[in-house]
């Protein structure tokens, strides 16, 4: 990452320098071109004066015409010295007077033409004009000047433009690379400090030793370390609590099996002495104890698995689907009607059409735990009512954030109402804690049912609340879920929104 950033910074800083160098060269050439244009204009003004210098034609074939240079031409030649030259040619393309090295093509029109010509290693700017002279008729006059700024710029481009700019860019590249390497040293130290850490070291990184630009990253890492540390601590507590809860039914089960094993060994010794076949007889009470211990262990293992599956990190990768709460409650009636009838309970339904978006398997586990708790703790002859429906806002909380979630116009609810012993109001804030058991409860349980329900509720951005039962006693457990996710589109469970 740092090498990539170094390269990117190098490119981002050098590219503007190269562009500036190119722009400087272009501006220099433009200035030279403008000066050359003015130079061409000067030659253009002098060419008619050179034509006026031809006074008479040649008197023989191999003799030049009579030429008397005008003062303007003489001043031009005198001021420039060896840098200039002139020539007069006939219409056949031959130089008849002046510098014979000047080459030309006879212009087709009377418009001046310009071209560059090299002589003795010097590049000349040559102006050519076909003009009418006083005594020799139409002739071709030419002026050559090596002081053309444009030509000088071409000659000096390498030494005065390209080479200094290349040296500047190379020096800037070295300086930038060194500066960026020095600037990245704190980031390298931070990287090495993180790499040297053991997986168990989740202590925060000191923000004061980091550059200001990196502190938001360090702050985010520290927040991540804190979350991971809290999660690991929660897992350790969960494993310790689970081991403690499993130890009791497993110890009872092991004690019973050990006692029966000793009885079987004793019966086998007696049978060997008597020559009879050993038999171990278990009474009804012992078999029921074994069955109850096995059921408790199985239920605890199932609930621990459900609690693990309710973790948001596991559930958020599962797709959401529309869950019909009315159908879910009706299936709960079919599941628990036999158990409620065996206990002499009046198990009824009060359902209205309602549906939410969520994980059907988790919501089924949630409602199943609520109904199972109600049936378990309601005494014989009591009643349990399961209901669902819609309302405009949740009744189970005073939290304004939940009451005014954007995009949520209706809330669906599931209520389980029983006339059992209930839960004292001062204990209701604690009954969703894992392995918590209310005071004075005679029925056996694991203390995980409501903890699982609370986990699933939070995962679905819902509200789980407790109140007195409708009959003046017992407990009313109310689950409220948003009918629409927080925002429309795809669902992100980890943030509690549907984007």
Tab-separated table of C-alpha atoms in Angstrom:
chain	number	residue	atom	x	y	z
A	1	UNK	CA	0.000	0.000	0.000
A	2	UNK	CA	2.778	2.450	0.964
A	3	UNK	CA	4.734	1.666	-2.225
A	4	UNK	CA	1.625	2.306	-4.250
A	5	UNK	CA	0.994	5.582	-2.453
A	6	UNK	CA	4.615	6.603	-2.991
A	7	UNK	CA	4.339	5.894	-6.701
A	8	UNK	CA	1.030	7.733	-6.951
A	9	UNK	CA	2.421	10.785	-5.166
A	10	UNK	CA	5.504	10.713	-7.391
A	11	UNK	CA	3.348	10.616	-10.518
A	12	UNK	CA	0.938	13.259	-9.260
A	13	UNK	CA	3.789	15.643	-8.500
A	14	UNK	CA	5.961	14.958	-11.548
A	15	UNK	CA	3.205	15.065	-14.157
A	16	UNK	CA	2.363	18.719	-13.376
A	17	UNK	CA	6.079	19.558	-13.521
A	18	UNK	CA	6.377	17.960	-16.960
A	19	UNK	CA	3.240	19.747	-18.105
A	20	UNK	CA	4.643	23.041	-16.853
A	21	UNK	CA	7.932	22.349	-18.656
A	22	UNK	CA	6.035	21.567	-21.862
A	23	UNK	CA	3.950	24.715	-21.456
A	24	UNK	CA	7.128	26.739	-20.874
A	25	UNK	CA	8.626	25.340	-24.084
A	26	UNK	CA	5.466	26.091	-25.996
A	27	UNK	CA	5.319	29.672	-24.716
A	28	UNK	CA	9.012	30.101	-25.574
A	29	UNK	CA	8.395	28.813	-29.082
A	30	UNK	CA	5.352	31.075	-29.441
A	31	UNK	CA	7.437	34.078	-28.432
A	32	UNK	CA	10.143	33.023	-30.891
A	33	UNK	CA	7.553	32.530	-33.612
A	34	UNK	CA	6.130	35.989	-32.999
A	35	UNK	CA	9.624	37.508	-33.140
A	36	UNK	CA	10.314	35.561	-36.343
A	37	UNK	CA	7.125	36.891	-37.872
A	38	UNK	CA	8.320	40.391	-37.144
A	39	UNK	CA	11.670	39.445	-38.659
A	40	UNK	CA	9.925	38.206	-41.830
A	41	UNK	CA	8.029	41.487	-41.990
A	42	UNK	CA	11.330	43.353	-41.853
A	43	UNK	CA	12.728	41.310	-44.759
A	44	UNK	CA	9.459	41.857	-46.649
A	45	UNK	CA	9.864	45.634	-46.293
A	46	UNK	CA	13.476	45.511	-47.517
A	47	UNK	CA	12.887	43.333	-50.604
A	48	UNK	CA	11.367	46.178	-52.733
A	49	UNK	CA	14.374	48.335	-51.795
A	50	UNK	CA	16.668	45.595	-53.094
A	51	UNK	CA	14.643	45.490	-56.326
A	52	UNK	CA	15.126	49.267	-56.641
A	53	UNK	CA	18.874	48.689	-56.434
A	54	UNK	CA	18.908	47.091	-59.936
A	55	UNK	CA	19.578	50.057	-62.236
A	56	UNK	CA	20.337	48.438	-65.612
A	57	UNK	CA	20.447	44.992	-67.183
A	58	UNK	CA	23.673	43.150	-67.861
A	59	UNK	CA	25.512	44.290	-70.989
A	60	UNK	CA	26.645	40.756	-71.810
A	61	UNK	CA	25.469	37.242	-71.137
A	62	UNK	CA	27.973	36.438	-68.421
A	63	UNK	CA	28.058	39.828	-66.758
A	64	UNK	CA	25.893	40.925	-63.796
A	65	UNK	CA	23.357	43.702	-64.102
A	66	UNK	CA	24.183	47.168	-62.875
A	67	UNK	CA	23.381	47.188	-59.157
A	68	UNK	CA	23.644	50.127	-56.759
A	69	UNK	CA	22.414	49.157	-53.287
A	70	UNK	CA	20.028	51.596	-51.706
A	71	UNK	CA	20.901	53.105	-48.310
A	72	UNK	CA	18.335	50.898	-46.569
A	73	UNK	CA	19.948	47.717	-47.949
A	74	UNK	CA	23.437	48.966	-47.171
A	75	UNK	CA	22.453	49.720	-43.576
A	76	UNK	CA	20.900	46.250	-43.282
A	77	UNK	CA	24.004	44.493	-44.606
A	78	UNK	CA	26.366	46.671	-42.561
A	79	UNK	CA	24.504	46.218	-39.258
A	80	UNK	CA	24.239	42.415	-39.522
A	81	UNK	CA	27.673	41.698	-40.919
A	82	UNK	CA	28.300	38.078	-41.839
A	83	UNK	CA	24.847	37.018	-40.617
A	84	UNK	CA	23.094	38.329	-43.732
A	85	UNK	CA	23.367	38.090	-47.481
A	86	UNK	CA	21.565	39.114	-50.646
A	87	UNK	CA	21.159	37.816	-54.158
A	88	UNK	CA	19.537	38.872	-57.435
A	89	UNK	CA	18.397	36.188	-59.878
A	90	UNK	CA	16.848	35.967	-63.250
A	91	UNK	CA	13.633	34.224	-64.158
A	92	UNK	CA	15.536	31.052	-65.112
A	93	UNK	CA	16.591	30.446	-61.497
A	94	UNK	CA	20.206	31.645	-61.787
A	95	UNK	CA	21.847	34.084	-59.383
A	96	UNK	CA	23.241	36.941	-61.438
A	97	UNK	CA	24.381	39.215	-58.609
A	98	UNK	CA	25.123	38.972	-54.885
A	99	UNK	CA	25.785	35.777	-52.894
A	100	UNK	CA	25.749	32.762	-55.222
A	101	UNK	CA	25.143	30.253	-52.395
A	102	UNK	CA	21.560	31.450	-51.981
A	103	UNK	CA	19.200	28.973	-53.639
A	104	UNK	CA	15.689	29.857	-54.777
A	105	UNK	CA	12.726	28.846	-56.836
A	106	UNK	CA	11.197	31.458	-59.082
A	107	UNK	CA	7.924	32.535	-57.463
A	108	UNK	CA	4.836	32.027	-59.594
A	109	UNK	CA	3.296	35.273	-58.339
A	110	UNK	CA	4.447	38.625	-57.101
A	111	UNK	CA	3.873	37.619	-53.473
A	112	UNK	CA	6.940	37.296	-51.257
A	113	UNK	CA	7.924	33.775	-50.197
A	114	UNK	CA	10.104	32.623	-47.307
A	115	UNK	CA	12.144	29.495	-46.723
A	116	UNK	CA	15.021	28.299	-44.551
A	117	UNK	CA	18.418	27.417	-46.000
A	118	UNK	CA	21.611	26.130	-44.406
A	119	UNK	CA	25.050	27.373	-45.448
A	120	UNK	CA	28.372	26.659	-43.713
A	121	UNK	CA	26.526	25.197	-40.737
A	122	UNK	CA	24.330	28.274	-40.320
A	123	UNK	CA	20.610	28.308	-40.972
A	124	UNK	CA	19.375	31.368	-42.826
A	125	UNK	CA	15.877	32.736	-43.252
A	126	UNK	CA	15.531	33.645	-46.935
A	127	UNK	CA	12.901	36.027	-48.278
A	128	UNK	CA	12.231	35.743	-52.060
A	129	UNK	CA	10.282	38.273	-54.182
A	130	UNK	CA	9.673	38.487	-57.936
A	131	UNK	CA	9.590	42.217	-58.608
A	132	UNK	CA	9.814	44.699	-61.497
A	133	UNK	CA	13.126	46.594	-61.520
A	134	UNK	CA	13.832	50.020	-63.073
A	135	UNK	CA	16.268	48.975	-65.740
A	136	UNK	CA	16.299	45.184	-65.990
A	137	UNK	CA	12.632	44.219	-66.078
A	138	UNK	CA	11.363	41.395	-63.860
A	139	UNK	CA	13.991	39.966	-61.563
A	140	UNK	CA	14.021	37.797	-58.427
A	141	UNK	CA	15.491	39.515	-55.354
A	142	UNK	CA	16.486	37.633	-52.190
A	143	UNK	CA	17.580	38.586	-48.680
A	144	UNK	CA	19.050	35.994	-46.271
A	145	UNK	CA	19.319	36.524	-42.494
A	146	UNK	CA	20.682	34.079	-39.925
A	147	UNK	CA	19.430	36.082	-36.940
A	148	UNK	CA	15.977	34.459	-37.111
A	149	UNK	CA	14.818	33.999	-33.518
A	150	UNK	CA	12.881	30.869	-34.427
A	151	UNK	CA	16.014	29.220	-35.808
A	152	UNK	CA	18.001	30.258	-32.749
A	153	UNK	CA	15.317	28.739	-30.545
A	154	UNK	CA	15.517	25.427	-32.414
A	155	UNK	CA	19.298	25.403	-32.009
A	156	UNK	CA	19.152	26.239	-28.314
A	157	UNK	CA	16.151	24.035	-27.488
A	158	UNK	CA	18.243	21.184	-26.134
A	159	UNK	CA	20.630	23.269	-24.045
A	160	UNK	CA	18.323	25.985	-22.817
A	161	UNK	CA	14.943	24.234	-22.530
A	162	UNK	CA	15.000	20.457	-22.660
A	163	UNK	CA	18.162	19.778	-20.680
A	164	UNK	CA	17.389	22.192	-17.790
A	165	UNK	CA	13.828	20.904	-17.566
A	166	UNK	CA	14.968	17.278	-17.605
A	167	UNK	CA	17.506	18.021	-14.872
A	168	UNK	CA	14.800	19.848	-12.903
A	169	UNK	CA	12.372	16.929	-13.242
A	170	UNK	CA	15.048	14.365	-12.294
A	171	UNK	CA	16.075	16.415	-9.259
A	172	UNK	CA	12.435	16.899	-8.289
A	173	UNK	CA	11.810	13.147	-8.625
A	174	UNK	CA	14.704	12.359	-6.273
A	175	UNK	CA	13.614	15.044	-3.801
A	176	UNK	CA	9.988	13.928	-3.904
A	177	UNK	CA	10.907	10.252	-3.472
A	178	UNK	CA	13.129	11.075	-0.504
A	179	UNK	CA	10.504	13.375	1.032
A	180	UNK	CA	7.701	10.860	0.576
A	181	UNK	CA	9.864	8.081	2.075
A	182	UNK	CA	10.586	10.269	5.090
A	183	UNK	CA	6.920	11.227	5.381
A	184	UNK	CA	5.887	7.569	5.303
A	185	UNK	CA	8.240	6.526	8.103
A	186	UNK	CA	5.577	6.917	10.823
A	187	UNK	CA	3.219	4.824	8.707
A	188	UNK	CA	5.922	2.150	8.352
A	189	UNK	CA	6.421	2.172	12.116
A	190	UNK	CA	2.677	1.843	12.641
A	191	UNK	CA	2.565	-1.070	10.174
A	192	UNK	CA	5.436	-2.826	11.922
A	193	UNK	CA	3.857	-2.230	15.329
A	194	UNK	CA	0.615	-3.856	14.172
A	195	UNK	CA	2.467	-6.730	12.465
A	196	UNK	CA	4.489	-7.482	15.629
A	197	UNK	CA	1.352	-7.799	17.728
A	198	UNK	CA	0.130	-11.192	18.826
A	199	UNK	CA	-3.456	-12.169	17.909
A	200	UNK	CA	-4.412	-11.768	21.579
A	201	UNK	CA	-3.036	-8.222	21.878
A	202	UNK	CA	-6.028	-5.967	21.214
A	203	UNK	CA	-4.838	-2.992	23.248
A	204	UNK	CA	-5.417	0.407	21.604
A	205	UNK	CA	-2.699	2.084	19.542
A	206	UNK	CA	-1.385	5.392	20.838
A	207	UNK	CA	-2.871	8.061	18.568
A	208	UNK	CA	-0.448	10.773	19.710
A	209	UNK	CA	2.535	9.029	18.079
A	210	UNK	CA	0.784	8.857	14.705
A	211	UNK	CA	0.641	11.632	12.087
A	212	UNK	CA	-2.515	13.714	12.049
A	213	UNK	CA	-3.503	12.313	8.633
A	214	UNK	CA	-3.305	8.732	9.947
A	215	UNK	CA	-5.109	9.335	13.238
A	216	UNK	CA	-8.602	8.677	11.803
A	217	UNK	CA	-7.309	5.268	10.639
A	218	UNK	CA	-5.728	4.602	14.042
A	219	UNK	CA	-8.952	5.677	15.727
A	220	UNK	CA	-10.931	3.271	13.533
A	221	UNK	CA	-8.464	0.459	14.289
A	222	UNK	CA	-8.789	1.131	18.012
A	223	UNK	CA	-12.576	1.041	17.696
A	224	UNK	CA	-12.304	-2.249	15.813
A	225	UNK	CA	-9.944	-3.653	18.453
A	226	UNK	CA	-12.418	-2.618	21.140
A	227	UNK	CA	-15.323	-4.308	19.348
A	228	UNK	CA	-13.337	-7.485	18.706
A	229	UNK	CA	-12.143	-7.518	22.312
A	230	UNK	CA	-15.708	-7.062	23.589
A	231	UNK	CA	-16.913	-9.796	21.256
A	232	UNK	CA	-14.161	-12.158	22.353
A	233	UNK	CA	-14.932	-11.391	25.982
A	234	UNK	CA	-18.618	-12.069	25.333
A	235	UNK	CA	-17.760	-15.373	23.686
A	236	UNK	CA	-15.568	-16.343	26.640
A	237	UNK	CA	-18.376	-15.529	29.041
A	238	UNK	CA	-20.840	-17.398	26.871
A	239	UNK	CA	-18.622	-20.484	26.715
A	240	UNK	CA	-18.045	-20.336	30.484
A	241	UNK	CA	-21.783	-19.943	31.185
A	242	UNK	CA	-22.664	-22.677	28.707
A	243	UNK	CA	-20.136	-25.030	30.276
A	244	UNK	CA	-21.517	-24.230	33.715
A	245	UNK	CA	-25.110	-24.816	32.600
A	246	UNK	CA	-24.273	-28.046	30.801
A	247	UNK	CA	-22.338	-29.369	33.768
A	248	UNK	CA	-25.412	-29.754	35.966
A	249	UNK	CA	-27.603	-31.952	33.718
A	250	UNK	CA	-24.587	-33.866	32.461
A	251	UNK	CA	-23.391	-34.494	36.042
A	252	UNK	CA	-26.854	-35.739	37.020
A	253	UNK	CA	-27.039	-37.934	33.950
A	254	UNK	CA	-23.560	-39.303	34.614
A	255	UNK	CA	-24.344	-39.972	38.293
A	256	UNK	CA	-27.458	-41.947	37.378
A	257	UNK	CA	-25.629	-43.944	34.709
A	258	UNK	CA	-22.733	-44.617	37.116
A	259	UNK	CA	-25.146	-45.825	39.812
A	260	UNK	CA	-26.854	-48.141	37.359
A	261	UNK	CA	-23.476	-49.388	36.134
A	262	UNK	CA	-22.475	-50.278	39.714
A	263	UNK	CA	-25.814	-52.014	40.234
A	264	UNK	CA	-25.283	-53.954	37.017
A	265	UNK	CA	-21.777	-55.008	38.085
A	266	UNK	CA	-23.052	-56.114	41.494
A	267	UNK	CA	-25.914	-58.046	39.885
A	268	UNK	CA	-23.427	-59.700	37.515
A	269	UNK	CA	-21.228	-60.884	40.424
A	270	UNK	CA	-24.227	-62.301	42.265
A	271	UNK	CA	-25.422	-63.990	39.076
A	272	UNK	CA	-22.018	-65.607	38.537
A	273	UNK	CA	-22.072	-67.136	42.052
A	274	UNK	CA	-25.587	-68.411	41.594
A	275	UNK	CA	-25.116	-69.462	37.980
A	276	UNK	CA	-28.016	-67.348	36.801
A	277	UNK	CA	-28.145	-64.608	34.154
A	278	UNK	CA	-27.603	-61.079	35.502
A	279	UNK	CA	-30.575	-58.692	35.226
A	280	UNK	CA	-30.826	-54.987	36.089
A	281	UNK	CA	-34.318	-53.691	36.703
A	282	UNK	CA	-35.056	-49.930	36.544
A	283	UNK	CA	-38.171	-48.574	38.099
A	284	UNK	CA	-40.409	-45.930	36.524
A	285	UNK	CA	-38.977	-43.133	38.639
A	286	UNK	CA	-35.415	-43.874	37.517
A	287	UNK	CA	-36.408	-44.009	33.866
A	288	UNK	CA	-38.246	-40.678	34.182
A	289	UNK	CA	-35.199	-39.122	35.829
A	290	UNK	CA	-33.046	-40.325	32.973
A	291	UNK	CA	-35.555	-39.009	30.431
A	292	UNK	CA	-35.791	-35.604	32.125
A	293	UNK	CA	-32.014	-35.235	32.333
A	294	UNK	CA	-31.673	-36.171	28.674
A	295	UNK	CA	-34.416	-33.728	27.678
A	296	UNK	CA	-32.818	-30.873	29.632
A	297	UNK	CA	-29.435	-31.542	28.058
A	298	UNK	CA	-30.932	-31.757	24.581
A	299	UNK	CA	-32.966	-28.575	25.070
A	300	UNK	CA	-29.963	-26.659	26.372
A	301	UNK	CA	-27.828	-27.793	23.417
A	302	UNK	CA	-30.610	-26.812	20.981
A	303	UNK	CA	-30.987	-23.369	22.551
A	304	UNK	CA	-27.238	-22.765	22.563
A	305	UNK	CA	-27.200	-23.595	18.864
A	306	UNK	CA	-30.145	-21.261	18.256
A	307	UNK	CA	-28.399	-18.477	20.172
A	308	UNK	CA	-25.304	-18.935	18.025
A	309	UNK	CA	-27.368	-18.896	14.817
A	310	UNK	CA	-29.098	-15.689	15.931
A	311	UNK	CA	-25.761	-13.868	15.848
A	312	UNK	CA	-26.061	-10.991	13.332
A	313	UNK	CA	-22.778	-11.901	11.637
A	314	UNK	CA	-24.185	-15.316	10.741
A	315	UNK	CA	-27.654	-14.125	9.819
A	316	UNK	CA	-26.751	-11.088	7.730
A	317	UNK	CA	-25.442	-13.265	4.891
A	318	UNK	CA	-28.814	-15.000	4.622
A	319	UNK	CA	-31.397	-13.469	2.265
A	320	UNK	CA	-34.482	-11.832	3.756
A	321	UNK	CA	-37.952	-12.984	2.875
A	322	UNK	CA	-41.498	-11.927	3.653
A	323	UNK	CA	-42.776	-13.701	6.754
A	324	UNK	CA	-46.527	-14.079	7.299
A	325	UNK	CA	-46.972	-13.633	11.056
A	326	UNK	CA	-50.554	-14.905	10.980
A	327	UNK	CA	-49.462	-18.152	9.352
A	328	UNK	CA	-46.545	-18.392	11.791
A	329	UNK	CA	-48.856	-18.058	14.810
A	330	UNK	CA	-51.245	-20.653	13.409
A	331	UNK	CA	-48.366	-23.103	12.994
A	332	UNK	CA	-47.404	-22.461	16.639
A	333	UNK	CA	-50.928	-23.492	17.651
A	334	UNK	CA	-50.511	-26.790	15.830
A	335	UNK	CA	-47.090	-27.346	17.401
A	336	UNK	CA	-47.993	-26.648	21.038
A	337	UNK	CA	-51.683	-27.577	21.238
A	338	UNK	CA	-50.942	-31.108	22.482
A	339	UNK	CA	-48.547	-29.900	25.154
A	340	UNK	CA	-51.003	-27.242	26.316
A	341	UNK	CA	-53.898	-29.746	26.379
A	342	UNK	CA	-51.836	-32.227	28.383
A	343	UNK	CA	-51.363	-29.518	31.000
A	344	UNK	CA	-55.030	-28.479	30.906
A	345	UNK	CA	-54.334	-25.012	29.478
A	346	UNK	CA	-56.658	-22.936	27.346
A	347	UNK	CA	-54.408	-22.144	24.354
A	348	UNK	CA	-56.067	-19.703	21.940
A	349	UNK	CA	-55.339	-17.460	18.965
A	350	UNK	CA	-56.246	-13.835	18.260
A	351	UNK	CA	-54.609	-13.160	14.898
A	352	UNK	CA	-54.937	-10.559	12.171
A	353	UNK	CA	-53.120	-10.419	8.805
A	354	UNK	CA	-49.579	-9.084	9.258
A	355	UNK	CA	-46.257	-9.710	7.582
A	356	UNK	CA	-42.680	-8.453	7.922
A	357	UNK	CA	-39.365	-8.844	6.129
A	358	UNK	CA	-36.905	-11.037	7.994
A	359	UNK	CA	-35.464	-14.506	8.519
A	360	UNK	CA	-38.356	-16.930	8.851
A	361	UNK	CA	-36.347	-19.592	10.688
A	362	UNK	CA	-35.215	-17.076	13.320
A	363	UNK	CA	-38.667	-15.562	13.796
A	364	UNK	CA	-40.102	-19.068	14.177
A	365	UNK	CA	-37.486	-19.796	16.863
A	366	UNK	CA	-38.350	-16.520	18.604
A	367	UNK	CA	-42.112	-17.092	18.742
A	368	UNK	CA	-41.579	-20.743	19.657
A	369	UNK	CA	-39.495	-19.734	22.698
A	370	UNK	CA	-42.126	-17.221	23.827
A	371	UNK	CA	-44.962	-19.748	23.548
A	372	UNK	CA	-42.912	-22.514	25.160
A	373	UNK	CA	-42.084	-20.294	28.147
A	374	UNK	CA	-45.726	-19.304	28.571
A	375	UNK	CA	-46.920	-22.928	28.516
A	376	UNK	CA	-44.130	-24.057	30.839
A	377	UNK	CA	-44.721	-21.454	33.568
A	378	UNK	CA	-48.521	-21.187	33.393
A	379	UNK	CA	-50.092	-23.467	36.031
A	380	UNK	CA	-52.652	-26.146	35.180
A	381	UNK	CA	-56.054	-24.784	34.248
A	382	UNK	CA	-54.593	-21.452	33.130
A	383	UNK	CA	-54.773	-19.801	29.730
A	384	UNK	CA	-52.274	-18.721	27.070
A	385	UNK	CA	-53.236	-16.447	24.165
A	386	UNK	CA	-51.094	-15.939	21.082
A	387	UNK	CA	-51.939	-12.956	18.874
A	388	UNK	CA	-50.563	-10.853	16.026
A	389	UNK	CA	-51.572	-7.799	14.004
A	390	UNK	CA	-50.574	-4.273	12.944
A	391	UNK	CA	-50.388	-0.909	14.684
A	392	UNK	CA	-49.068	2.534	13.789
A	393	UNK	CA	-46.257	2.657	16.351
A	394	UNK	CA	-44.596	0.306	18.826
A	395	UNK	CA	-45.959	0.328	22.363
A	396	UNK	CA	-43.051	-1.415	24.018
A	397	UNK	CA	-40.556	1.429	24.160
A	398	UNK	CA	-40.226	5.157	24.785
A	399	UNK	CA	-37.157	5.440	22.560
A	400	UNK	CA	-37.799	8.248	20.078
A	401	UNK	CA	-35.349	6.753	17.587
A	402	UNK	CA	-37.444	3.611	17.341
A	403	UNK	CA	-40.740	5.476	17.355
A	404	UNK	CA	-39.693	7.693	14.445
A	405	UNK	CA	-37.640	5.496	12.158
A	406	UNK	CA	-37.790	6.991	8.651
A	407	UNK	CA	-39.693	4.847	6.177
A	408	UNK	CA	-41.513	2.866	8.882
A	409	UNK	CA	-45.232	3.667	8.806
A	410	UNK	CA	-46.579	0.558	10.532
A	411	UNK	CA	-45.375	-1.948	13.080
A	412	UNK	CA	-46.373	-5.595	13.237
A	413	UNK	CA	-46.707	-7.218	16.629
A	414	UNK	CA	-46.813	-10.684	18.138
A	415	UNK	CA	-48.091	-11.010	21.698
A	416	UNK	CA	-48.070	-13.958	24.073
A	417	UNK	CA	-50.407	-13.390	27.038
A	418	UNK	CA	-50.626	-15.807	29.976
A	419	UNK	CA	-52.116	-15.794	33.469
A	420	UNK	CA	-49.171	-17.498	35.140
A	421	UNK	CA	-47.064	-16.222	38.033
A	422	UNK	CA	-45.616	-13.382	35.937
A	423	UNK	CA	-42.353	-11.557	36.521
A	424	UNK	CA	-41.895	-8.700	39.029
A	425	UNK	CA	-41.432	-5.379	37.312
A	426	UNK	CA	-38.002	-4.813	38.853
A	427	UNK	CA	-36.739	-8.066	37.302
A	428	UNK	CA	-38.083	-7.544	33.762
A	429	UNK	CA	-34.980	-5.659	32.624
A	430	UNK	CA	-32.834	-8.688	33.529
A	431	UNK	CA	-34.825	-11.651	32.207
A	432	UNK	CA	-33.367	-11.303	28.695
A	433	UNK	CA	-29.846	-11.874	30.027
A	434	UNK	CA	-28.336	-15.236	29.215
A	435	UNK	CA	-28.890	-17.941	31.858
A	436	UNK	CA	-30.867	-15.573	34.081
A	437	UNK	CA	-33.605	-17.238	36.111
A	438	UNK	CA	-36.320	-15.226	37.888
A	439	UNK	CA	-36.588	-15.570	41.632
A	440	UNK	CA	-39.091	-18.115	42.993
A	441	UNK	CA	-39.545	-20.027	39.708
A	442	UNK	CA	-40.240	-23.687	40.379
A	443	UNK	CA	-40.149	-24.927	36.795
A	444	UNK	CA	-36.853	-26.111	35.381
A	445	UNK	CA	-35.315	-24.129	32.570
A	446	UNK	CA	-32.065	-23.064	30.967
A	447	UNK	CA	-32.469	-19.284	31.108
A	448	UNK	CA	-31.818	-18.977	27.365
A	449	UNK	CA	-35.283	-18.719	25.818
A	450	UNK	CA	-35.759	-14.979	26.303
A	451	UNK	CA	-32.088	-14.278	25.595
A	452	UNK	CA	-32.523	-15.929	22.196
A	453	UNK	CA	-35.736	-13.954	21.627
A	454	UNK	CA	-33.965	-10.698	22.462
A	455	UNK	CA	-31.042	-11.455	20.095
A	456	UNK	CA	-33.413	-12.203	17.216
A	457	UNK	CA	-35.470	-9.089	17.973
A	458	UNK	CA	-32.414	-6.835	17.839
A	459	UNK	CA	-31.314	-8.476	14.607
A	460	UNK	CA	-34.666	-7.525	13.024
A	461	UNK	CA	-34.595	-3.967	14.437
A	462	UNK	CA	-37.599	-4.736	16.618
A	463	UNK	CA	-38.736	-4.147	20.191
A	464	UNK	CA	-39.242	-6.843	22.838
A	465	UNK	CA	-41.133	-5.651	25.907
A	466	UNK	CA	-42.877	-7.081	28.970
A	467	UNK	CA	-46.022	-6.012	30.798
A	468	UNK	CA	-48.650	-7.382	33.152
A	469	UNK	CA	-51.022	-9.933	31.650
A	470	UNK	CA	-54.480	-8.968	30.389
A	471	UNK	CA	-56.175	-10.761	33.291
A	472	UNK	CA	-54.454	-8.660	35.941
A	473	UNK	CA	-51.829	-11.332	36.536
A	474	UNK	CA	-49.303	-13.279	34.548
A	475	UNK	CA	-47.048	-11.823	31.865
A	476	UNK	CA	-47.660	-10.215	28.490
A	477	UNK	CA	-44.641	-10.548	26.162
A	478	UNK	CA	-44.885	-8.216	23.196
A	479	UNK	CA	-42.698	-8.427	20.062
A	480	UNK	CA	-42.914	-5.467	17.654
A	481	UNK	CA	-41.227	-5.378	14.252
A	482	UNK	CA	-41.143	-2.677	11.530
A	483	UNK	CA	-43.355	-3.624	8.592
A	484	UNK	CA	-40.984	-1.805	6.218
A	485	UNK	CA	-37.206	-1.769	6.684
A	486	UNK	CA	-35.610	1.539	7.541
A	487	UNK	CA	-34.955	2.415	3.878
A	488	UNK	CA	-36.009	0.888	0.612
A	489	UNK	CA	-33.867	-1.361	-1.533
A	490	UNK	CA	-31.444	-4.062	-0.537
A	491	UNK	CA	-31.181	-5.037	3.096
A	492	UNK	CA	-28.113	-4.575	5.275
A	493	UNK	CA	-28.776	-6.310	8.564
A	494	UNK	CA	-25.558	-5.157	10.190
A	495	UNK	CA	-26.695	-1.533	9.909
A	496	UNK	CA	-30.390	-2.254	10.259
A	497	UNK	CA	-31.465	-0.731	6.977
A	498	UNK	CA	-32.881	-1.738	3.593
A	499	UNK	CA	-30.951	0.389	1.081
